[in-house]
mmCIF file of C-alpha atoms and ligand atoms in Angstrom:
data_model
loop_
_atom_site.group_PDB
_atom_site.id
_atom_site.type_symbol
_atom_site.label_atom_id
_atom_site.label_comp_id
_atom_site.label_asym_id
_atom_site.label_seq_id
_atom_site.Cartn_x
_atom_site.Cartn_y
_atom_site.Cartn_z
ATOM 1 C CA UNK Q 1 83.010 83.042 33.206
ATOM 2 C CA UNK Q 2 85.050 85.718 31.402
ATOM 3 C CA UNK Q 3 83.548 86.699 28.078
ATOM 4 C CA UNK Q 4 86.357 86.153 25.482
ATOM 5 C CA UNK Q 5 84.911 88.914 23.289
ATOM 6 C CA UNK Q 6 85.645 91.485 26.036
ATOM 7 C CA UNK Q 7 88.883 93.391 25.563
ATOM 8 C CA UNK Q 8 91.405 92.508 28.259
ATOM 9 C CA UNK Q 9 91.854 96.158 29.171
ATOM 10 C CA UNK Q 10 88.335 96.442 30.602
ATOM 11 C CA UNK Q 11 88.483 97.667 34.173
ATOM 12 C CA UNK Q 12 87.921 94.873 36.737
ATOM 13 C CA UNK Q 13 85.038 96.872 38.240
ATOM 14 C CA UNK Q 14 83.179 96.724 34.910
ATOM 15 C CA UNK Q 15 83.776 92.966 34.608
ATOM 16 C CA UNK Q 16 82.765 92.434 38.219
ATOM 17 C CA UNK Q 17 79.480 94.312 37.791
ATOM 18 C CA UNK Q 18 78.812 92.322 34.601
ATOM 19 C CA UNK Q 19 79.379 88.996 36.352
ATOM 20 C CA UNK Q 20 77.268 90.052 39.325
ATOM 21 C CA UNK Q 21 74.441 90.950 36.936
ATOM 22 C CA UNK Q 22 74.764 87.532 35.253
ATOM 23 C CA UNK Q 23 74.647 85.901 38.676
ATOM 24 C CA UNK Q 24 71.587 88.011 39.559
ATOM 25 C CA UNK Q 25 73.254 89.755 42.491
ATOM 26 C CA UNK Q 26 72.258 93.409 41.920
ATOM 27 C CA UNK Q 27 72.686 94.450 45.559
ATOM 28 C CA UNK Q 28 76.243 93.078 45.537
ATOM 29 C CA UNK Q 29 76.947 95.148 42.428
ATOM 30 C CA UNK Q 30 75.432 98.286 43.907
ATOM 31 C CA UNK Q 31 76.918 98.012 47.403
ATOM 32 C CA UNK Q 32 80.295 96.261 47.128
ATOM 33 C CA UNK Q 33 82.304 99.472 46.897
ATOM 34 C CA UNK Q 34 80.542 101.351 49.676
ATOM 35 C CA UNK Q 35 80.558 98.332 52.012
ATOM 36 C CA UNK Q 36 84.208 97.760 51.058
ATOM 37 C CA UNK Q 37 85.122 101.269 52.228
ATOM 38 C CA UNK Q 38 83.130 100.807 55.427
ATOM 39 C CA UNK Q 39 84.794 97.470 56.185
ATOM 40 C CA UNK Q 40 88.269 98.849 55.458
ATOM 41 C CA UNK Q 41 87.524 101.776 57.755
ATOM 42 C CA UNK Q 42 86.227 99.484 60.523
ATOM 43 C CA UNK Q 43 89.087 96.986 59.996
ATOM 44 C CA UNK Q 44 86.660 94.160 59.155
ATOM 45 C CA UNK Q 45 88.111 91.043 57.473
ATOM 46 C CA UNK Q 46 87.161 89.641 54.028
ATOM 47 C CA UNK Q 47 84.850 86.919 55.305
ATOM 48 C CA UNK Q 48 82.793 89.456 57.255
ATOM 49 C CA UNK Q 49 82.860 91.850 54.307
ATOM 50 C CA UNK Q 50 81.357 89.129 52.078
ATOM 51 C CA UNK Q 51 78.921 88.156 54.803
ATOM 52 C CA UNK Q 52 77.644 91.752 55.005
ATOM 53 C CA UNK Q 53 77.116 91.846 51.250
ATOM 54 C CA UNK Q 54 75.353 88.453 51.284
ATOM 55 C CA UNK Q 55 73.027 89.619 54.036
ATOM 56 C CA UNK Q 56 72.168 92.795 52.113
ATOM 57 C CA UNK Q 57 71.501 90.745 48.966
ATOM 58 C CA UNK Q 58 69.227 88.313 50.894
ATOM 59 C CA UNK Q 59 67.208 91.148 52.487
ATOM 60 C CA UNK Q 60 66.848 92.925 49.144
ATOM 61 C CA UNK Q 61 65.932 89.706 47.319
ATOM 62 C CA UNK Q 62 63.207 88.934 49.855
ATOM 63 C CA UNK Q 63 61.817 92.464 49.446
ATOM 64 C CA UNK Q 64 61.868 92.173 45.633
ATOM 65 C CA UNK Q 65 60.144 88.760 45.798
ATOM 66 C CA UNK Q 66 57.445 90.091 48.118
ATOM 67 C CA UNK Q 67 56.869 93.047 45.794
ATOM 68 C CA UNK Q 68 56.596 90.639 42.841
ATOM 69 C CA UNK Q 69 54.059 88.449 44.677
ATOM 70 C CA UNK Q 70 51.993 91.548 45.576
ATOM 71 C CA UNK Q 71 52.057 92.656 41.910
ATOM 72 C CA UNK Q 72 50.999 89.198 40.704
ATOM 73 C CA UNK Q 73 48.189 88.994 43.289
ATOM 74 C CA UNK Q 74 46.528 91.969 41.541
ATOM 75 C CA UNK Q 75 45.109 93.460 44.725
ATOM 76 C CA UNK Q 76 42.708 96.302 43.899
ATOM 77 C CA UNK Q 77 44.221 98.283 46.803
ATOM 78 C CA UNK Q 78 46.826 97.794 49.495
ATOM 79 C CA UNK Q 79 45.154 97.384 52.888
ATOM 80 C CA UNK Q 80 46.528 96.139 56.152
ATOM 81 C CA UNK Q 81 45.289 95.655 59.684
ATOM 82 C CA UNK Q 82 47.176 98.796 60.774
ATOM 83 C CA UNK Q 83 44.357 100.822 59.234
ATOM 84 C CA UNK Q 84 41.565 98.486 60.362
ATOM 85 C CA UNK Q 85 39.428 99.681 63.261
ATOM 86 C CA UNK Q 86 38.230 96.558 65.098
ATOM 87 C CA UNK Q 87 36.097 98.726 67.414
ATOM 88 C CA UNK Q 88 33.918 99.612 64.409
ATOM 89 C CA UNK Q 89 32.868 95.954 64.012
ATOM 90 C CA UNK Q 90 32.519 94.416 67.464
ATOM 91 C CA UNK Q 91 30.946 91.214 66.097
ATOM 92 C CA UNK Q 92 34.214 90.301 64.309
ATOM 93 C CA UNK Q 93 36.428 87.861 66.225
ATOM 94 C CA UNK Q 94 39.638 89.921 66.452
ATOM 95 C CA UNK Q 95 41.772 87.159 67.944
ATOM 96 C CA UNK Q 96 40.777 84.831 65.096
ATOM 97 C CA UNK Q 97 41.772 87.481 62.515
ATOM 98 C CA UNK Q 98 45.138 87.967 64.262
ATOM 99 C CA UNK Q 99 45.663 84.203 64.352
ATOM 100 C CA UNK Q 100 44.829 83.978 60.618
ATOM 101 C CA UNK Q 101 47.430 86.701 59.922
ATOM 102 C CA UNK Q 102 50.077 84.096 60.866
ATOM 103 C CA UNK Q 103 49.039 82.238 57.680
ATOM 104 C CA UNK Q 104 49.305 78.748 59.172
ATOM 105 C CA UNK Q 105 45.808 77.996 57.818
ATOM 106 C CA UNK Q 106 47.198 78.526 54.305
ATOM 107 C CA UNK Q 107 49.929 75.958 54.887
ATOM 108 C CA UNK Q 108 47.266 73.560 56.183
ATOM 109 C CA UNK Q 109 45.083 74.114 53.061
ATOM 110 C CA UNK Q 110 42.169 75.396 55.107
ATOM 111 C CA UNK Q 111 39.606 77.981 54.048
ATOM 112 C CA UNK Q 112 38.257 81.278 55.326
ATOM 113 C CA UNK Q 113 34.814 82.692 54.635
ATOM 114 C CA UNK Q 114 34.019 86.296 55.532
ATOM 115 C CA UNK Q 115 30.270 86.857 55.710
ATOM 116 C CA UNK Q 116 28.492 90.160 56.130
ATOM 117 C CA UNK Q 117 26.610 92.970 54.489
ATOM 118 C CA UNK Q 118 28.151 95.593 52.230
ATOM 119 C CA UNK Q 119 30.826 98.003 53.518
ATOM 120 C CA UNK Q 120 31.669 96.149 56.745
ATOM 121 C CA UNK Q 121 35.320 95.485 55.842
ATOM 122 C CA UNK Q 122 35.243 92.031 54.245
ATOM 123 C CA UNK Q 123 37.453 93.036 51.312
ATOM 124 C CA UNK Q 124 39.715 95.056 53.636
ATOM 125 C CA UNK Q 125 40.252 91.983 55.855
ATOM 126 C CA UNK Q 126 40.784 89.744 52.815
ATOM 127 C CA UNK Q 127 43.375 92.190 51.443
ATOM 128 C CA UNK Q 128 45.191 92.292 54.787
ATOM 129 C CA UNK Q 129 45.315 88.478 54.908
ATOM 130 C CA UNK Q 130 46.455 88.374 51.273
ATOM 131 C CA UNK Q 131 49.224 90.866 51.965
ATOM 132 C CA UNK Q 132 50.368 88.863 54.998
ATOM 133 C CA UNK Q 133 50.540 85.735 52.814
ATOM 134 C CA UNK Q 134 52.655 87.574 50.183
ATOM 135 C CA UNK Q 135 55.006 88.732 52.946
ATOM 136 C CA UNK Q 136 55.316 85.136 54.168
ATOM 137 C CA UNK Q 137 56.448 83.991 50.715
ATOM 138 C CA UNK Q 138 53.158 82.541 49.471
ATOM 139 C CA UNK Q 139 51.638 83.127 46.048
ATOM 140 C CA UNK Q 140 48.247 84.849 46.123
ATOM 141 C CA UNK Q 141 45.579 85.700 43.552
ATOM 142 C CA UNK Q 142 42.549 87.863 44.191
ATOM 143 C CA UNK Q 143 39.539 87.955 41.893
ATOM 144 C CA UNK Q 144 35.924 88.904 42.315
ATOM 145 C CA UNK Q 145 33.643 85.911 41.820
ATOM 146 C CA UNK Q 146 32.068 87.574 38.766
ATOM 147 C CA UNK Q 147 35.474 88.291 37.153
ATOM 148 C CA UNK Q 148 36.667 84.759 37.891
ATOM 149 C CA UNK Q 149 33.613 83.162 36.278
ATOM 150 C CA UNK Q 150 33.961 85.507 33.312
ATOM 151 C CA UNK Q 151 37.638 84.534 32.962
ATOM 152 C CA UNK Q 152 36.770 80.821 33.161
ATOM 153 C CA UNK Q 153 34.070 81.121 30.501
ATOM 154 C CA UNK Q 154 36.404 83.074 28.236
ATOM 155 C CA UNK Q 155 39.180 80.506 28.702
ATOM 156 C CA UNK Q 156 36.735 77.692 27.914
ATOM 157 C CA UNK Q 157 35.629 79.410 24.692
ATOM 158 C CA UNK Q 158 39.264 79.970 23.689
ATOM 159 C CA UNK Q 159 40.249 76.369 24.544
ATOM 160 C CA UNK Q 160 42.724 77.328 27.255
ATOM 161 C CA UNK Q 161 40.643 76.293 30.251
ATOM 162 C CA UNK Q 162 43.156 73.612 31.361
ATOM 163 C CA UNK Q 163 45.967 76.167 31.652
ATOM 164 C CA UNK Q 164 43.822 78.569 33.670
ATOM 165 C CA UNK Q 165 42.522 75.781 35.916
ATOM 166 C CA UNK Q 166 46.077 74.680 36.580
ATOM 167 C CA UNK Q 167 47.097 78.236 37.546
ATOM 168 C CA UNK Q 168 44.057 78.569 39.803
ATOM 169 C CA UNK Q 169 44.776 75.237 41.450
ATOM 170 C CA UNK Q 170 48.425 75.957 42.119
ATOM 171 C CA UNK Q 171 48.246 79.414 43.671
ATOM 172 C CA UNK Q 172 48.742 79.022 47.450
ATOM 173 C CA UNK Q 173 45.933 81.394 48.395
ATOM 174 C CA UNK Q 174 43.023 82.167 46.114
ATOM 175 C CA UNK Q 175 40.803 85.030 47.301
ATOM 176 C CA UNK Q 176 37.354 85.066 45.737
ATOM 177 C CA UNK Q 177 35.758 88.374 46.616
ATOM 178 C CA UNK Q 178 32.087 89.344 46.414
ATOM 179 C CA UNK Q 179 30.380 86.023 45.919
ATOM 180 C CA UNK Q 180 26.704 86.816 45.944
ATOM 181 C CA UNK Q 181 26.218 90.032 44.028
ATOM 182 C CA UNK Q 182 26.014 88.528 40.541
ATOM 183 C CA UNK Q 183 24.154 85.264 39.782
ATOM 184 C CA UNK Q 184 25.916 82.836 37.435
ATOM 185 C CA UNK Q 185 24.736 80.836 34.474
ATOM 186 C CA UNK Q 186 24.656 77.051 34.924
ATOM 187 C CA UNK Q 187 27.955 76.717 33.017
ATOM 188 C CA UNK Q 188 29.548 79.536 35.022
ATOM 189 C CA UNK Q 189 28.501 77.956 38.317
ATOM 190 C CA UNK Q 190 29.894 74.560 37.246
ATOM 191 C CA UNK Q 191 33.218 76.093 36.231
ATOM 192 C CA UNK Q 192 33.425 77.863 39.589
ATOM 193 C CA UNK Q 193 32.553 74.643 41.394
ATOM 194 C CA UNK Q 194 35.431 72.928 39.632
ATOM 195 C CA UNK Q 195 37.851 75.558 40.969
ATOM 196 C CA UNK Q 196 36.701 74.840 44.549
ATOM 197 C CA UNK Q 197 36.738 71.133 43.930
ATOM 198 C CA UNK Q 198 40.328 71.127 42.630
ATOM 199 C CA UNK Q 199 41.521 73.264 45.519
ATOM 200 C CA UNK Q 200 39.812 71.182 48.183
ATOM 201 C CA UNK Q 201 42.469 69.872 50.615
ATOM 202 C CA UNK Q 202 45.133 71.009 48.127
ATOM 203 C CA UNK Q 203 45.272 74.790 48.673
ATOM 204 C CA UNK Q 204 43.631 77.513 50.747
ATOM 205 C CA UNK Q 205 40.702 79.600 49.530
ATOM 206 C CA UNK Q 206 39.245 82.761 51.045
ATOM 207 C CA UNK Q 207 35.726 83.735 50.052
ATOM 208 C CA UNK Q 208 33.862 86.918 50.944
ATOM 209 C CA UNK Q 209 30.112 87.032 50.582
ATOM 210 C CA UNK Q 210 27.207 89.274 51.452
ATOM 211 C CA UNK Q 211 24.915 86.225 51.485
ATOM 212 C CA UNK Q 212 24.346 83.717 54.293
ATOM 213 C CA UNK Q 213 24.983 80.106 53.193
ATOM 214 C CA UNK Q 214 21.291 79.270 52.788
ATOM 215 C CA UNK Q 215 21.071 81.914 50.048
ATOM 216 C CA UNK Q 216 24.053 80.776 47.977
ATOM 217 C CA UNK Q 217 21.725 78.776 45.743
ATOM 218 C CA UNK Q 218 20.385 82.101 44.435
ATOM 219 C CA UNK Q 219 23.750 82.819 42.757
ATOM 220 C CA UNK Q 220 24.870 79.267 41.965
ATOM 221 C CA UNK Q 221 21.511 78.169 40.584
ATOM 222 C CA UNK Q 222 21.390 74.499 41.509
ATOM 223 C CA UNK Q 223 20.819 73.273 45.066
ATOM 224 C CA UNK Q 224 22.817 70.119 44.378
ATOM 225 C CA UNK Q 225 25.840 72.099 43.178
ATOM 226 C CA UNK Q 226 25.604 74.591 46.062
ATOM 227 C CA UNK Q 227 25.499 71.702 48.559
ATOM 228 C CA UNK Q 228 28.537 70.026 47.005
ATOM 229 C CA UNK Q 229 30.464 73.317 46.885
ATOM 230 C CA UNK Q 230 29.671 74.227 50.499
ATOM 231 C CA UNK Q 231 30.523 70.711 51.586
ATOM 232 C CA UNK Q 232 34.081 71.112 50.256
ATOM 233 C CA UNK Q 233 34.536 74.741 51.217
ATOM 234 C CA UNK Q 234 33.325 74.357 54.802
ATOM 235 C CA UNK Q 235 35.095 71.074 55.651
ATOM 236 C CA UNK Q 236 38.153 72.899 57.092
ATOM 237 C CA UNK Q 237 36.959 76.468 57.512
ATOM 238 C CA UNK Q 238 37.296 79.567 59.654
ATOM 239 C CA UNK Q 239 34.226 81.789 59.477
ATOM 240 C CA UNK Q 240 34.565 85.525 59.941
ATOM 241 C CA UNK Q 241 31.164 86.775 61.005
ATOM 242 C CA UNK Q 242 31.034 90.418 59.916
ATOM 243 C CA UNK Q 243 27.448 91.562 59.958
ATOM 244 C CA UNK Q 244 27.283 95.145 61.151
ATOM 245 C CA UNK Q 245 26.856 98.726 60.084
ATOM 246 C CA UNK Q 246 28.577 99.780 56.867
ATOM 247 C CA UNK Q 247 31.879 101.509 57.677
ATOM 248 C CA UNK Q 248 31.430 103.690 54.604
ATOM 249 C CA UNK Q 249 28.007 104.785 55.813
ATOM 250 C CA UNK Q 250 29.203 105.319 59.389
ATOM 251 C CA UNK Q 251 32.177 107.453 58.274
ATOM 252 C CA UNK Q 252 30.103 109.535 55.860
ATOM 253 C CA UNK Q 253 27.489 110.105 58.628
ATOM 254 C CA UNK Q 254 30.322 111.149 60.960
ATOM 255 C CA UNK Q 255 31.672 113.530 58.296
ATOM 256 C CA UNK Q 256 28.229 115.095 57.843
ATOM 257 C CA UNK Q 257 27.930 115.541 61.619
ATOM 258 C CA UNK Q 258 31.350 117.227 61.724
ATOM 259 C CA UNK Q 259 30.435 119.522 58.812
ATOM 260 C CA UNK Q 260 27.177 120.491 60.524
ATOM 261 C CA UNK Q 261 29.096 121.194 63.774
ATOM 262 C CA UNK Q 262 31.718 123.324 61.985
ATOM 263 C CA UNK Q 263 29.244 125.332 59.921
ATOM 264 C CA UNK Q 264 28.345 128.051 62.482
ATOM 265 C CA UNK Q 265 32.064 128.623 63.125
ATOM 266 C CA UNK Q 266 32.741 129.036 59.413
ATOM 267 C CA UNK Q 267 29.777 131.398 59.130
ATOM 268 C CA UNK Q 268 31.050 133.375 62.114
ATOM 269 C CA UNK Q 269 34.480 133.604 60.495
ATOM 270 C CA UNK Q 270 32.920 134.813 57.253
ATOM 271 C CA UNK Q 271 30.749 137.404 59.080
ATOM 272 C CA UNK Q 272 32.779 138.473 62.109
ATOM 273 C CA UNK Q 273 30.288 141.207 63.188
HETATM 274 P P1 LIG F 301 33.007 95.124 52.102
HETATM 275 O O1 LIG F 301 33.991 94.361 51.310
HETATM 276 O O2 LIG F 301 32.529 94.410 53.330
HETATM 277 O O3 LIG F 301 31.862 95.634 51.277
HETATM 278 P P2 LIG F 301 35.176 96.986 52.347
HETATM 279 O O4 LIG F 301 36.229 96.120 52.933
HETATM 280 O O5 LIG F 301 35.302 97.288 50.883
HETATM 281 O O6 LIG F 301 33.728 96.428 52.658
HETATM 282 O O7 LIG F 301 35.124 98.352 53.175
HETATM 283 C C1 LIG F 301 34.621 99.573 52.628
HETATM 284 C C2 LIG F 301 35.593 100.715 52.965
HETATM 285 O O8 LIG F 301 35.583 100.935 54.365
HETATM 286 C C3 LIG F 301 37.026 100.394 52.583
HETATM 287 O O9 LIG F 301 37.658 101.585 52.200
HETATM 288 C C4 LIG F 301 37.624 99.859 53.884
HETATM 289 O O10 LIG F 301 39.019 100.100 53.946
HETATM 290 C C5 LIG F 301 36.872 100.654 54.925
HETATM 291 N N1 LIG F 301 36.617 99.895 56.160
HETATM 292 C C6 LIG F 301 35.661 98.990 56.361
HETATM 293 N N2 LIG F 301 35.664 98.536 57.622
HETATM 294 C C7 LIG F 301 36.681 99.168 58.240
HETATM 295 C C8 LIG F 301 37.216 99.130 59.561
HETATM 296 N N3 LIG F 301 36.666 98.360 60.503
HETATM 297 N N4 LIG F 301 38.295 99.912 59.831
HETATM 298 C C9 LIG F 301 38.818 100.724 58.877
HETATM 299 N N5 LIG F 301 38.365 100.801 57.608
HETATM 300 C C10 LIG F 301 37.297 100.037 57.291
HETATM 301 MG MG1 LIG F 302 33.982 93.987 49.261
#
């Protein structure tokens, strides 16, 4: 392992750090001295000293891998269930969401569809499930339906559709957000259908939509294609029913109420007499 071009007088610490970098053990390199002092102080033997370093490296590696998966997933925001108020959407099956957070459905190549009007927390829930999957070591990709179709069309025009299809088939969890806002051309709808078709019983897909199933034809164009797509998507599916009042609207109404309540106090403060 020793680089013959290195002068022999190089301090062992420098060589050690070099080798640890080559072996991709950055935490070892960063911590070996400090942990060494601690172990000497606590009279801990060499095997336990190495064990401590290995454990630190494993924990750090897992954290770095999770961060990489989150980066690759391209989430538009980081959301988790810690900030999700289930009381605001009583129609949503909380125990099902908590069960889905365990990510077993992803291992079983099942699907999730979150249905509901705008602002009810569909994307928030999808992001929380995506984050949980990243933390469990699974690869995730999130795209809006419109962006995905655009990407597929572009790849087809540039003759790299196969590569993109392969990537889309192999990601463990594909989240397709906002199906229903933008209608697709016939070619776009067919390309999207192919994504679902390739993933069927091979990998998990999560779809969010503002449209009930009987209106999906309005974005996919053909009834035949919509039927075939729904047939695959809903074979092994968990449905998150999320129709309710928009959280955005509810919070902005609440804010307005608070402002109206606080106004006389502010006025009083401004004019104390
Ligand atoms: P949708 O995708 O259904 O249109 P979003 O998930 O984008 O709605 O939610 C809109 C905003 O409201 C986001 O900032 C989201 O974090 C927040 N939000 C929605 N529902 C809840 C909830 N039940 N608890 C906390 N925040 C929520
Ligand atoms: Mg959304």
